[in-house]
Coordinates of C-alpha atoms in Angstrom, one line a residue:
M1 CA -61.1 -11.8 14.3
K2 CA -60.3 -14.2 11.4
Q3 CA -57.8 -17.0 11.9
N4 CA -54.4 -17.3 10.1
K5 CA -53.9 -13.6 10.4
L6 CA -51.2 -11.9 12.4
Y7 CA -52.1 -8.7 14.2
F8 CA -49.4 -6.5 15.7
I9 CA -50.7 -3.5 17.7
F10 CA -47.9 -2.3 20.0
S11 CA -46.2 0.9 21.0
K12 CA -42.7 1.9 20.3
L13 CA -42.0 1.9 24.0
H14 CA -40.0 -0.9 25.8
I15 CA -42.1 -4.1 25.5
S16 CA -42.3 -6.4 28.4
I17 CA -43.5 -9.8 27.2
K18 CA -45.8 -12.1 29.1
K19 CA -46.9 -15.3 27.5
K20 CA -50.4 -16.6 28.2
K21 CA -52.4 -19.3 26.4
N22 CA -56.0 -18.6 25.6
P23 CA -58.8 -21.2 24.9
K24 CA -58.4 -21.0 21.1
G25 CA -54.8 -22.2 21.2
W26 CA -53.4 -18.8 20.4
F27 CA -50.7 -17.0 22.5
L28 CA -51.4 -13.8 24.1
F29 CA -48.5 -11.3 24.5
N30 CA -49.3 -8.6 27.0
S31 CA -47.4 -5.4 26.5
Q32 CA -47.8 -2.0 28.0
P33 CA -49.9 -0.2 27.0
N34 CA -51.2 -2.3 24.0
Y35 CA -51.7 -6.0 23.2
I36 CA -50.3 -8.3 20.5
Y37 CA -52.3 -11.3 19.3
V38 CA -50.4 -14.0 17.4
E39 CA -52.2 -16.9 15.5
D40 CA -50.5 -20.2 15.0
F41 CA -47.4 -19.4 17.0
Q42 CA -45.6 -22.6 16.0
K43 CA -45.6 -21.7 12.3
R44 CA -45.3 -17.9 12.4
R45 CA -43.2 -16.3 15.1
A46 CA -43.4 -12.8 16.2
E47 CA -40.3 -11.8 14.2
T48 CA -40.4 -8.1 15.0
I49 CA -40.4 -8.8 18.7
V50 CA -37.6 -11.4 18.5
L51 CA -35.4 -9.0 16.5
E52 CA -36.0 -6.2 19.1
K53 CA -35.1 -8.6 21.9
L54 CA -31.9 -9.5 20.1
K55 CA -31.0 -5.8 19.7
W56 CA -31.6 -5.3 23.5
K57 CA -29.4 -8.3 24.3
K58 CA -26.6 -7.1 22.1
A59 CA -26.8 -3.7 23.7
R60 CA -26.6 -5.2 27.1
R61 CA -23.6 -7.4 26.2
R62 CA -21.9 -4.4 24.7
S63 CA -22.3 -2.4 27.8
R64 CA -21.0 -5.3 30.0
R65 CA -17.8 -5.8 27.9
R66 CA -14.6 -5.7 29.8
P67 CA -12.3 -2.9 28.8
G68 CA -9.5 -3.6 26.4
P69 CA -6.0 -4.7 27.5
A70 CA -3.9 -2.1 29.3
C71 CA -1.2 -0.2 27.4
A72 CA 2.2 -1.7 27.9
V73 CA 3.6 1.7 28.8
T74 CA 1.0 3.7 30.6
A75 CA -1.6 1.1 31.5
I76 CA -4.2 3.2 29.5
R77 CA -6.8 0.9 27.9
E78 CA -8.2 0.6 24.4
G79 CA -5.0 1.1 22.3
P80 CA -3.8 -0.3 19.0
L81 CA -1.5 -3.4 18.9
S82 CA 2.1 -3.3 17.7
K83 CA 3.9 -6.0 15.8
D84 CA 5.1 -7.6 19.1
L85 CA 1.4 -7.9 20.0
K86 CA 1.7 -5.5 22.9
P87 CA -1.2 -3.0 23.2
Y88 CA -0.4 0.7 23.3
S89 CA -2.4 3.8 23.9
R90 CA -2.6 6.2 21.0
E91 CA 0.1 8.5 22.2
C92 CA 2.4 5.6 23.2
F93 CA 1.8 4.1 19.8
Y94 CA 3.0 7.3 18.1
E95 CA 6.1 7.3 20.3
V96 CA 6.9 3.6 19.7
F97 CA 6.4 4.0 15.9
E98 CA 8.6 7.0 15.6
E99 CA 11.3 5.6 17.9
E100 CA 11.5 2.5 15.8
I101 CA 12.0 4.5 12.6
H102 CA 14.7 6.6 14.4
Q103 CA 16.5 3.4 15.6
V104 CA 16.5 2.0 12.0
I105 CA 18.0 5.2 10.7
V106 CA 20.7 5.4 13.3
E107 CA 21.7 1.7 13.4
N108 CA 21.9 1.6 9.6
Q109 CA 23.5 5.0 9.2
L110 CA 21.0 5.9 6.5
F111 CA 21.8 9.7 6.5
K112 CA 24.7 12.0 7.3
P113 CA 24.5 15.6 8.6
G114 CA 24.2 18.1 5.8
E115 CA 22.9 15.7 3.2
R116 CA 20.2 16.6 0.7
V117 CA 17.5 13.9 0.7
A118 CA 14.6 13.6 -1.7
I119 CA 11.5 11.8 -0.4
G120 CA 9.7 9.8 -3.1
A121 CA 6.2 11.3 -2.8
S122 CA 3.2 9.7 -4.5
G123 CA 0.5 11.1 -2.2
G124 CA -0.3 7.6 -0.8
K125 CA -0.2 6.6 2.9
D126 CA 3.5 5.3 2.8
S127 CA 5.1 8.3 1.3
T128 CA 2.9 10.7 3.3
V129 CA 3.8 9.1 6.6
L130 CA 7.4 9.0 5.6
A131 CA 7.5 12.7 4.8
Y132 CA 5.8 13.6 8.0
V133 CA 7.9 11.3 10.2
L134 CA 11.2 12.3 8.6
S135 CA 10.3 16.0 9.1
E136 CA 9.5 15.4 12.7
L137 CA 12.6 13.3 13.4
N138 CA 14.9 15.7 11.5
R139 CA 13.8 18.5 13.9
R140 CA 13.6 16.4 17.0
H141 CA 17.0 14.6 16.7
N142 CA 18.8 17.3 14.7
Y143 CA 19.7 15.1 11.7
G144 CA 20.8 18.2 9.8
L145 CA 19.1 17.1 6.5
D146 CA 17.7 19.2 3.7
L147 CA 14.5 17.4 2.8
F148 CA 12.6 17.6 -0.6
L149 CA 9.5 16.0 -2.0
L150 CA 10.0 14.3 -5.4
S151 CA 7.0 13.1 -7.4
V152 CA 6.6 11.4 -10.8
D153 CA 3.7 12.2 -13.0
E154 CA 3.0 9.0 -15.1
G155 CA 0.2 10.6 -17.0
I156 CA -2.7 8.5 -15.6
T157 CA -5.9 10.5 -15.9
G158 CA -8.2 10.1 -12.9
Y159 CA -5.5 8.7 -10.7
R160 CA -2.1 10.5 -10.7
D161 CA -3.5 14.0 -11.3
D162 CA -5.7 13.6 -8.2
S163 CA -2.8 12.2 -6.1
L164 CA -0.5 15.0 -7.1
E165 CA -3.0 17.5 -5.6
T166 CA -2.5 15.7 -2.3
V167 CA 1.3 16.0 -2.7
K168 CA 0.9 19.7 -3.3
R169 CA -1.0 20.0 -0.1
N170 CA 1.7 18.1 1.7
E171 CA 4.2 20.5 0.4
I172 CA 2.4 23.3 2.2
Q173 CA 1.6 21.3 5.3
Y174 CA 5.2 20.1 5.9
G175 CA 7.1 23.0 4.5
L176 CA 9.1 20.9 2.0
P177 CA 10.0 22.0 -1.5
L178 CA 8.3 19.9 -4.3
K179 CA 9.7 18.8 -7.6
I180 CA 7.5 16.9 -10.2
V181 CA 8.9 15.1 -13.2
S182 CA 6.7 13.6 -15.9
Y183 CA 6.9 10.7 -18.3
K184 CA 5.7 13.0 -21.1
D185 CA 8.7 15.3 -20.6
L186 CA 11.3 12.6 -20.1
Y187 CA 10.1 9.9 -22.6
G188 CA 7.5 11.6 -24.8
W189 CA 4.8 9.2 -23.7
T190 CA 2.2 9.0 -20.9
M191 CA 0.9 5.8 -19.4
D192 CA -2.5 6.4 -20.9
E193 CA -0.9 6.4 -24.3
I194 CA 1.2 3.4 -23.5
V195 CA -1.9 1.4 -22.3
K196 CA -3.8 2.2 -25.5
M197 CA -0.9 0.6 -27.4
I198 CA 0.1 -2.3 -25.2
G199 CA -3.2 -3.1 -23.3
L200 CA -3.5 -4.0 -19.6
K201 CA -1.4 -7.1 -19.5
N202 CA 2.2 -5.8 -19.4
N203 CA 1.6 -2.1 -18.7
C204 CA 3.1 -2.3 -15.2
T205 CA 6.5 -3.4 -16.7
F206 CA 6.7 -0.1 -18.6
C207 CA 5.5 2.0 -15.6
G208 CA 7.9 0.4 -13.1
V209 CA 11.0 0.7 -15.4
F210 CA 10.2 4.3 -16.4
R211 CA 9.4 5.4 -12.8
R212 CA 12.6 4.0 -11.3
Q213 CA 14.6 5.9 -13.9
A214 CA 12.4 9.0 -13.6
L215 CA 13.1 9.2 -9.8
D216 CA 16.8 9.2 -10.4
R217 CA 16.5 11.9 -13.1
G218 CA 14.4 14.0 -10.8
A219 CA 16.9 13.5 -8.0
A220 CA 19.7 14.6 -10.3
L221 CA 17.7 17.8 -11.0
L222 CA 17.4 18.5 -7.3
K223 CA 21.1 17.6 -6.8
V224 CA 20.3 15.4 -3.8
D225 CA 22.7 12.9 -2.2
K226 CA 20.0 10.2 -1.5
V227 CA 16.4 9.2 -2.2
A228 CA 14.2 7.9 0.6
T229 CA 11.3 5.7 -0.4
G230 CA 8.3 4.5 1.5
H231 CA 8.7 0.8 0.8
N232 CA 7.5 -1.1 3.9
A233 CA 8.0 -4.6 5.2
D234 CA 5.0 -6.0 3.3
D235 CA 6.4 -4.6 0.0
I236 CA 9.9 -6.1 0.6
A237 CA 8.4 -9.5 1.5
E238 CA 6.3 -9.4 -1.7
T239 CA 9.5 -8.6 -3.7
V240 CA 11.4 -11.5 -2.2
L241 CA 8.6 -13.9 -3.3
L242 CA 8.3 -12.4 -6.8
N243 CA 12.1 -12.7 -7.4
I244 CA 12.0 -16.3 -6.2
L245 CA 9.0 -17.1 -8.5
R246 CA 10.8 -15.4 -11.4
G247 CA 14.1 -16.9 -10.7
D248 CA 15.7 -13.5 -10.7
I249 CA 18.8 -14.2 -8.7
A250 CA 20.4 -10.8 -9.3
R251 CA 17.5 -8.8 -7.8
L252 CA 16.9 -11.4 -5.1
S253 CA 20.4 -10.8 -3.7
R254 CA 19.8 -7.0 -3.3
C255 CA 16.0 -6.6 -2.8
T256 CA 16.3 -6.9 1.0
S257 CA 19.0 -4.3 1.3
I258 CA 18.0 -1.2 3.2
V259 CA 20.3 0.9 1.0
T260 CA 20.4 0.1 -2.8
G261 CA 21.9 1.7 -5.8
E262 CA 25.2 2.6 -4.1
D263 CA 27.0 1.8 -7.3
G264 CA 24.6 4.0 -9.2
P265 CA 24.2 7.8 -9.5
I266 CA 22.1 8.3 -6.4
P267 CA 21.6 5.7 -3.6
R268 CA 18.1 4.9 -2.2
C269 CA 17.2 4.0 1.3
K270 CA 14.1 2.4 2.9
P271 CA 13.5 3.6 6.5
F272 CA 10.2 1.6 6.7
K273 CA 12.0 -1.7 6.0
Y274 CA 10.8 -3.3 9.3
T275 CA 7.5 -1.4 9.5
Y276 CA 4.2 -3.3 8.8
E277 CA 1.8 -1.7 6.4
K278 CA -0.9 -2.0 9.1
E279 CA 1.2 0.2 11.4
I280 CA 1.6 2.8 8.7
V281 CA -2.2 2.8 8.1
M282 CA -2.9 3.2 11.8
Y283 CA -0.4 6.0 12.2
A284 CA -1.8 7.9 9.2
Y285 CA -5.4 7.3 10.4
F286 CA -4.9 8.4 14.0
K287 CA -2.7 11.3 13.1
R288 CA -5.4 12.3 10.5
L289 CA -2.7 12.9 7.8
D290 CA -3.8 14.0 4.4
Y291 CA -3.1 11.2 1.9
F292 CA -4.6 9.7 -1.3
S293 CA -5.9 6.1 -0.9
T294 CA -7.2 5.1 -4.3
E295 CA -5.4 2.2 -6.2
C296 CA -4.0 2.7 -9.6
I297 CA -6.7 2.1 -12.3
Y298 CA -4.2 0.0 -14.3
S299 CA -2.9 -2.2 -11.4
P300 CA -5.6 -4.9 -10.8
N301 CA -3.9 -7.2 -13.3
A302 CA -0.4 -6.7 -11.9
Y303 CA 1.5 -9.9 -11.0
R304 CA 2.5 -8.4 -7.7
G305 CA -1.1 -8.4 -6.6
F306 CA -1.2 -12.2 -6.4
A307 CA 2.0 -12.1 -4.1
R308 CA 0.3 -9.4 -2.0
E309 CA -2.8 -11.6 -1.4
F310 CA -0.6 -14.5 -0.4
I311 CA 1.4 -12.4 2.0
K312 CA -1.9 -11.1 3.6
D313 CA -3.1 -14.7 4.0
L314 CA 0.1 -15.6 5.8
E315 CA -0.1 -12.5 8.0
R316 CA -3.6 -13.5 9.2
I317 CA -2.2 -16.8 10.3
R318 CA 1.1 -15.7 11.6
P319 CA 1.9 -11.9 11.6
R320 CA 5.6 -12.6 12.1
A321 CA 5.8 -14.3 8.7
I322 CA 6.4 -11.0 6.9
L323 CA 9.7 -10.3 8.8
D324 CA 10.7 -14.0 8.5
I325 CA 10.4 -13.8 4.7
I326 CA 12.6 -10.7 4.8
Q327 CA 15.2 -12.4 7.0
S328 CA 15.2 -15.4 4.7
G329 CA 15.9 -13.1 1.8
E330 CA 18.8 -11.6 3.7
D331 CA 20.2 -15.0 4.5
F332 CA 20.1 -16.4 1.0
R333 CA 23.5 -17.5 -0.3
I334 CA 24.1 -17.4 -4.0
S335 CA 26.1 -20.3 -5.5
T336 CA 29.6 -19.3 -6.7
F337 CA 28.8 -21.1 -10.0
T338 CA 25.9 -18.6 -10.7
K339 CA 26.8 -16.1 -13.3
M340 CA 25.8 -12.6 -12.1
P341 CA 25.3 -9.7 -14.5
E342 CA 28.1 -7.1 -14.7
Q343 CA 27.0 -3.6 -14.0
G344 CA 27.8 -1.1 -16.7
T345 CA 26.2 1.9 -18.4
C346 CA 23.8 2.3 -21.2
E347 CA 25.5 3.2 -24.5
R348 CA 22.5 5.3 -25.4
C349 CA 21.6 7.4 -22.4
G350 CA 24.4 6.7 -19.9
Y351 CA 22.1 5.2 -17.2
I352 CA 23.3 2.1 -15.2
S353 CA 22.6 -1.1 -17.1
S354 CA 24.0 -4.7 -17.4
Q355 CA 23.3 -4.6 -21.1
K356 CA 24.4 -2.4 -24.0
W357 CA 21.0 -0.6 -23.7
C358 CA 19.1 0.0 -20.4
K359 CA 15.6 -1.5 -20.1
A360 CA 14.0 1.9 -20.5
C361 CA 15.7 2.5 -23.8
V362 CA 14.7 -0.9 -25.1
L363 CA 11.0 -0.3 -24.1
L364 CA 11.0 3.2 -25.5
E365 CA 12.5 2.0 -28.7
G366 CA 9.7 -0.5 -29.1
L367 CA 7.1 2.1 -28.5
N368 CA 8.6 4.5 -31.0
R369 CA 8.8 1.8 -33.6
G370 CA 5.3 0.5 -33.0
L371 CA 6.6 -2.7 -31.5
P372 CA 5.6 -2.3 -27.8
K373 CA 6.4 -5.9 -26.9
L374 CA 10.0 -5.6 -28.1
G375 CA 11.4 -5.4 -24.5
I376 CA 8.8 -7.5 -22.7
G377 CA 10.0 -10.7 -21.0
R378 CA 13.5 -12.0 -21.4
S379 CA 14.0 -10.6 -24.9
R380 CA 16.7 -8.0 -25.0
G381 CA 15.6 -6.3 -28.2
P382 CA 18.4 -4.3 -29.8
N383 CA 21.0 -5.6 -27.3
N384 CA 21.2 -8.9 -29.0
D385 CA 21.1 -8.5 -32.7
R386 CA 21.2 -4.7 -33.4
K387 CA 24.0 -2.2 -33.3
K388 CA 23.7 1.4 -32.5
G389 CA 22.9 3.4 -35.7
T390 CA 21.3 0.7 -37.8
K391 CA 18.1 1.6 -39.6
E392 CA 14.9 -0.2 -40.5
T393 CA 14.5 -1.3 -44.1
N394 CA 10.7 -0.8 -44.0
G395 CA 11.1 3.0 -43.4
A396 CA 10.4 2.8 -39.7
K397 CA 12.0 5.2 -37.3
S398 CA 15.7 4.9 -36.7
I399 CA 17.0 3.4 -33.5
E400 CA 18.5 6.8 -33.0
S401 CA 15.1 8.1 -31.9
K402 CA 14.3 9.9 -28.7
Q403 CA 16.4 8.7 -25.7
C404 CA 14.9 7.7 -22.4
G405 CA 15.3 11.0 -20.7
T406 CA 17.3 14.2 -21.3
L407 CA 19.8 14.2 -18.5
D408 CA 23.4 13.0 -18.6
F409 CA 24.7 10.7 -15.9

């Protein structure tokens, strides 16, 4: 046998290692039924055997682990943790989760018997869980609500078309009527077309403005009394931070409200205001709900993403920080010297607006005139220096082009 060579001849059976030193300075490992000879043990270790030993040790430690903490209700072990850091069994977690949503609905009087309520359905985890839980609570506690699913098709190929298929399956699973409104029908544009014109930097501004108005227009078509959205505690905490960073006092004063738009055509409510995103994910996962989990292909550059990462970092250090940010937003006091915008209606489409033209009309006008950045940022576009009916001297389209939607408010 030549030196400086490593010979491994062993079986796949459990190896019992016995170390012996032979006259040549090698180490002899005796295994059953074969032998392993290792030259120059100080420089080259028997890595395969060491790795196998580590695997055995991990397996032993795993088998000796103590069971998880007992459920706070039934003393059953190995359950998920709630926001109060109490462990629950799976069934108890369902009960606690649903009861918390019920208490939020009752204490804030979100719904009244006989109301028609549209659930904003995107196919994601939040809206899917909201549709499922509201359906269950409506039957269990006899709310007396007529529930509908309302979806917006932004026209994003490879994302929204797939998520709408999930919503259509939810329609059958939960027995709720579905209404879909599209950007193409309301505005004459899809998000794919908008992104080709504006790029990826400010595309979320267009989508957010158009989607908020599209939800109201879809709700008007369904003739509902209220719209329920799946905004959770993480979303609201992010919005508080964004409004502080932007200096948007008007939105900061109302972003933490559980019911918004009461002065508009159709109020909106957020039953998940105090529910963590992690709880919603656990509920959807354990209940095996059918939801769409892919992120929007145009969202990686969104400003909100940076606030989301910051919130997640805070949550890892102190989970209660999310609810504390929401409470801080609720307790903000706006100075009496601060000039707040006066709510009015858009002269062009009749939608609620603090300017002569609503933001959707300004953005749409920019797109139709080939000036997509017209309404981006703090510029008001036609609201400042143009009057309704003026025309472009260069032969461009008139300001009297397609309005943002086709419904009267």
